XYZ file of C-alpha atoms in Angstrom:
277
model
C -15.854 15.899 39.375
C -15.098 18.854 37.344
C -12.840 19.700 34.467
C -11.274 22.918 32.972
C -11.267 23.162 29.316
C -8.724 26.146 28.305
C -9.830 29.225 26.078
C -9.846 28.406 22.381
C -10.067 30.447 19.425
C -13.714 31.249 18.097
C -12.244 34.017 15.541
C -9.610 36.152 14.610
C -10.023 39.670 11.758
C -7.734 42.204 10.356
C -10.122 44.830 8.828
C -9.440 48.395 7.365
C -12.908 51.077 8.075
C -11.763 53.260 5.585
C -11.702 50.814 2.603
C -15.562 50.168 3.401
C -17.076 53.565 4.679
C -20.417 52.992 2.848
C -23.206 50.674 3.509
C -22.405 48.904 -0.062
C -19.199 48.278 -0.308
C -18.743 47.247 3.256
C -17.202 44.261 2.990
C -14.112 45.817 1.236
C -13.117 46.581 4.942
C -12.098 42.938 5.583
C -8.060 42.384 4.626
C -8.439 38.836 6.842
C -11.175 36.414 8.264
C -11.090 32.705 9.880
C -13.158 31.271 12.343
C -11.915 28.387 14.511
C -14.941 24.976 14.687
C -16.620 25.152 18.010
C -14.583 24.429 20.985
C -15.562 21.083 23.502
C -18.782 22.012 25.484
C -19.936 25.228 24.098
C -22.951 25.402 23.269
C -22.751 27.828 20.182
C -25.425 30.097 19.593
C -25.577 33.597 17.166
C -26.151 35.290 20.042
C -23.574 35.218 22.921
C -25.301 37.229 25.965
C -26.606 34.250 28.172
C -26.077 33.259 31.539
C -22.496 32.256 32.652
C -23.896 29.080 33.850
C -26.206 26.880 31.263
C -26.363 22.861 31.174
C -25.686 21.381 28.124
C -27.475 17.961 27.140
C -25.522 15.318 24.561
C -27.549 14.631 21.587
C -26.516 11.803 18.982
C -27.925 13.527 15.452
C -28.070 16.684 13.724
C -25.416 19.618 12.788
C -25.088 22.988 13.471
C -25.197 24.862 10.249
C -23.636 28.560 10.122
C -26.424 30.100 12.910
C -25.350 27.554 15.652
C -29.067 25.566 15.083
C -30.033 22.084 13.263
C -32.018 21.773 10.482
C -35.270 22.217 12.539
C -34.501 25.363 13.646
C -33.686 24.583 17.171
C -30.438 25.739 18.965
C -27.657 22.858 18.758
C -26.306 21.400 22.246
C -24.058 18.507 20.945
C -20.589 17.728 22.596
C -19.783 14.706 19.742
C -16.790 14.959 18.447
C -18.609 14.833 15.078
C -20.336 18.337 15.820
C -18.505 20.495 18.474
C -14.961 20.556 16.929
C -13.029 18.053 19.456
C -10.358 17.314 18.135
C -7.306 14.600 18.871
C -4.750 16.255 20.847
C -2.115 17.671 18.433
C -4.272 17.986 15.649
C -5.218 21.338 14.184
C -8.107 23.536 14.712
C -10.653 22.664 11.822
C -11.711 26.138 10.190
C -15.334 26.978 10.357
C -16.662 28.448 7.406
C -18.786 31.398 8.088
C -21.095 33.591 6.353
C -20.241 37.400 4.708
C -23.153 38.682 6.499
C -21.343 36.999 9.807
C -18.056 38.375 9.397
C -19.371 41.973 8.956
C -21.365 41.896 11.593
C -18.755 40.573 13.641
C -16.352 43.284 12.374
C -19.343 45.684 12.745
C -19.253 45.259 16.347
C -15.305 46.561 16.375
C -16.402 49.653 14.163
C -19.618 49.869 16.733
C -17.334 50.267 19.762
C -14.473 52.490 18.264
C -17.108 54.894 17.070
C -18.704 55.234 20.428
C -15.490 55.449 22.137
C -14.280 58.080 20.349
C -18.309 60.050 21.166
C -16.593 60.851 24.468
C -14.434 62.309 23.777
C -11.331 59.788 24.274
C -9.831 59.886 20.561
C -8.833 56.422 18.976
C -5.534 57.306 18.863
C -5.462 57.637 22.004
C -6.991 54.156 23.481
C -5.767 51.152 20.793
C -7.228 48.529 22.449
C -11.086 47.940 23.148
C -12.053 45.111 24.789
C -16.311 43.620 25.195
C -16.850 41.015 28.046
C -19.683 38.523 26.683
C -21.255 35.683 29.059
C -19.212 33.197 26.903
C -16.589 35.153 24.743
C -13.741 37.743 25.729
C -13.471 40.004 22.198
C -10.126 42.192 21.565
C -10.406 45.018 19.440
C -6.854 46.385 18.559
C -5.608 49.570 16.451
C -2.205 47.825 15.530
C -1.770 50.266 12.668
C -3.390 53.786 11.843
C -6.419 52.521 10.474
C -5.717 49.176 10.778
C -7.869 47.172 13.105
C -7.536 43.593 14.729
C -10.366 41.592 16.254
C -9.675 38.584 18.163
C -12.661 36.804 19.842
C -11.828 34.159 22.278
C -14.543 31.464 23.849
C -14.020 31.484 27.743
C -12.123 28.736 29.579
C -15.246 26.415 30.811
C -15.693 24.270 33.725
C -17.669 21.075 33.443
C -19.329 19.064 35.570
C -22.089 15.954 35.239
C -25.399 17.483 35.653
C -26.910 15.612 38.624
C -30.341 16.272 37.262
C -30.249 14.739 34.207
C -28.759 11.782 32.728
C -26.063 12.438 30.438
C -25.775 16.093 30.577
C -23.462 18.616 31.763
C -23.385 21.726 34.068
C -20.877 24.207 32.424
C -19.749 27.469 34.316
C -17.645 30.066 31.906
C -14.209 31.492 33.767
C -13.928 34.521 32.945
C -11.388 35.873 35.440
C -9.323 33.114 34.038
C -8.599 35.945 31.553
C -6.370 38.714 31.804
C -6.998 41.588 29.489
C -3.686 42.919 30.130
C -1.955 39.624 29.263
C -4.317 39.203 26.127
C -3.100 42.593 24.736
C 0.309 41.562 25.236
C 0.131 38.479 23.629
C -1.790 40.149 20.656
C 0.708 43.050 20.003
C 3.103 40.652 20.259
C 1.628 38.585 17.148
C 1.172 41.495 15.272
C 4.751 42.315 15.235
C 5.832 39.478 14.236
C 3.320 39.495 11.247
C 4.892 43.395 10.696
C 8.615 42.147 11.081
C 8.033 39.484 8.013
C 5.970 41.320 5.470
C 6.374 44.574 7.144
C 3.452 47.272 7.986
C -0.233 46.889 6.190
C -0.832 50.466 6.187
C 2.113 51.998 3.621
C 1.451 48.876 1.399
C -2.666 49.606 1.566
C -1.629 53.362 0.491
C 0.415 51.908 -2.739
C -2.140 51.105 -5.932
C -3.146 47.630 -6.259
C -1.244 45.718 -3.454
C -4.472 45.552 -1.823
C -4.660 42.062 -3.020
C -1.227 41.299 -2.027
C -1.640 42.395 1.701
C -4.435 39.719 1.788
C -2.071 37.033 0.659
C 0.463 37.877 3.377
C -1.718 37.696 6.054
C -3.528 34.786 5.003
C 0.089 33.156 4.307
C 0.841 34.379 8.206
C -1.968 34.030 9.953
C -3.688 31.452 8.261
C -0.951 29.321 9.555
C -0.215 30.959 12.895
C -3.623 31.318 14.385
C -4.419 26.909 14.148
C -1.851 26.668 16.969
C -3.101 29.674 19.479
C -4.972 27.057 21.565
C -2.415 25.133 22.672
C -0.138 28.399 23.104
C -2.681 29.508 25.911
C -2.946 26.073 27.328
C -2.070 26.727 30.716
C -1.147 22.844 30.866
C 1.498 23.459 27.992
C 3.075 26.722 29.202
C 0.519 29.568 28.813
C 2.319 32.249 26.663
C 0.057 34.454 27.422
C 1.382 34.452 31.092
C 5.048 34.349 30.400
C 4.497 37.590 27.453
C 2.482 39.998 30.213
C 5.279 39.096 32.413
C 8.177 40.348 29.419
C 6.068 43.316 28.997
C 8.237 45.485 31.164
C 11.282 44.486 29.794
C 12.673 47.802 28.284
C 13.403 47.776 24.661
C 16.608 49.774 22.483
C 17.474 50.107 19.381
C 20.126 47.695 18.137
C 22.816 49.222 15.404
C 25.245 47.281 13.028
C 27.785 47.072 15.987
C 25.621 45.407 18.459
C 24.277 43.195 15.937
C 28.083 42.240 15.075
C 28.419 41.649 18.893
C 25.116 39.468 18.922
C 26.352 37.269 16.112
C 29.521 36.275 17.937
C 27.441 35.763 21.210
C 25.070 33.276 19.930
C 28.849 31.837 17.882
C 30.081 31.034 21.662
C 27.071 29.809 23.195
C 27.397 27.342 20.155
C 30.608 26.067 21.524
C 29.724 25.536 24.872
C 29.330 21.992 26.387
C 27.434 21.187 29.329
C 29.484 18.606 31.254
């Protein structure tokens, strides 16, 4: 019998190119980094470009270190809870500390694709979201502010089923038409702004001398808190926002002024007085 484990987060960047345009100072480009502990029944690996279909076999010793392999070099396959990041359901995503060198190559990649979009000719401006399909990953690569980039890399939702073959191991197929690009861009925007609504827009503070530091305390003080609960937000089993926010897309939006604000107020006053009988 199979099951369906949902997408879950594998990581999530705010980076700025222009901060970092030399080979040295790179890393000045990152504003925001955190990757989420591996997800139930993926078998994590540095490199993500294998078959959609793999079997996983349980193993009872050994940890993956920051390359996805044990001590003795070999790739890890464990589903323990003790290794793979399962977690008890309501309890946070565990943060999985990563490398420099991983985080700018992961960051590299978004810098990899805008530069070769804009080679034909499309400008950036132009095209604010990128997206890369991966065997195992879906990666979002999102101009949110002029020069301000956000990467979001997501691990596919999986399907599992007992390996017939082999005792105690696991046939695991990766979904991913499960995923709607449209709907992830949605959802994404729509975290954005909220981050921009609270602490307002990265850019104009990045242009101000030495807030830099300061714009890396916001968003770690927003999305170091936000990002633990994205799993269960795309849960399709506990409402799938990501659904509900593609659907909201077309909703037009206006400009509200001090009068319909005034009006507002005395809306949400009434609905407070209402009674359902």
């Amino acid at each position: 019998m199979a099951t369906i484990y949902p997408a879950a987060l594998s990581h999530f960047a705010v980076f700025c190119p222009s901060l970092g345009p030399d080979e040295h100072n790179t890393h000045e480009q990152l504003l925001f980094y955190a990757a989420a502990a591996v997800p139930a029944f993926y078998p994590y690996s540095a490199n993500d470009y294998f078959a959609r279909n793999v079997h996983l076999r349980r193993r009872s010793s050994g940890g993956p270190n920051e390359t996805g392999q044990t001590k003795s070099g070999r790739p890890h396959r464990s589903t323990g809870p003790s290794h793979s990041g399962v977690r008890a359901e309501g309890a946070q995503v565990r943060e999985r500390v990563v490398s420099l060198d991983t985080k700018l190559r992961e960051i590299g990649l978004g810098s990899a694709l805008i530069a070769f979009a804009a080679t034909f000719g499309q400008p950036v401006a132009s095209k604010k979201f990128h997206t890369v399909h991966s065997e195992k990953r879906r990666t979002l690569i999102y101009e949110a502010e002029p020069g301000i980039f956000v990467q979001l890399s997501i691990v596919l939702p999986r399907r599992v089923r007992p390996y017939a073959k082999e005792k105690d191991a696991y046939s695991i197929e990766f979904l991913d038409t499960e995923l709607s690009d449209q709907a992830l861009r949605a959802w994404l925007r729509h975290e954005y702004e909220a981050y921009r609504l609270v602490f307002g827009p990265v850019a104009r503070d990045l242009k101000r001398s030495g807030l830099r530091q300061r714009v890396k305390r916001q968003l770690e003080a927003f999305f170091g808190r936000t990002m633990w609960q994205w799993d269960q937000r795309w849960d399709p089993q506990k409402g799938n926002e990501l659904d509900l926010l593609f659907a909201l897309e077309p909703v037009p939006v206006v400009p509200v002024g001090p009068i319909s604000l005034g009006g507002f107020d005395e809306f949400w006053r009434d609905l407070g007085l209402l009674r359902v009988g």
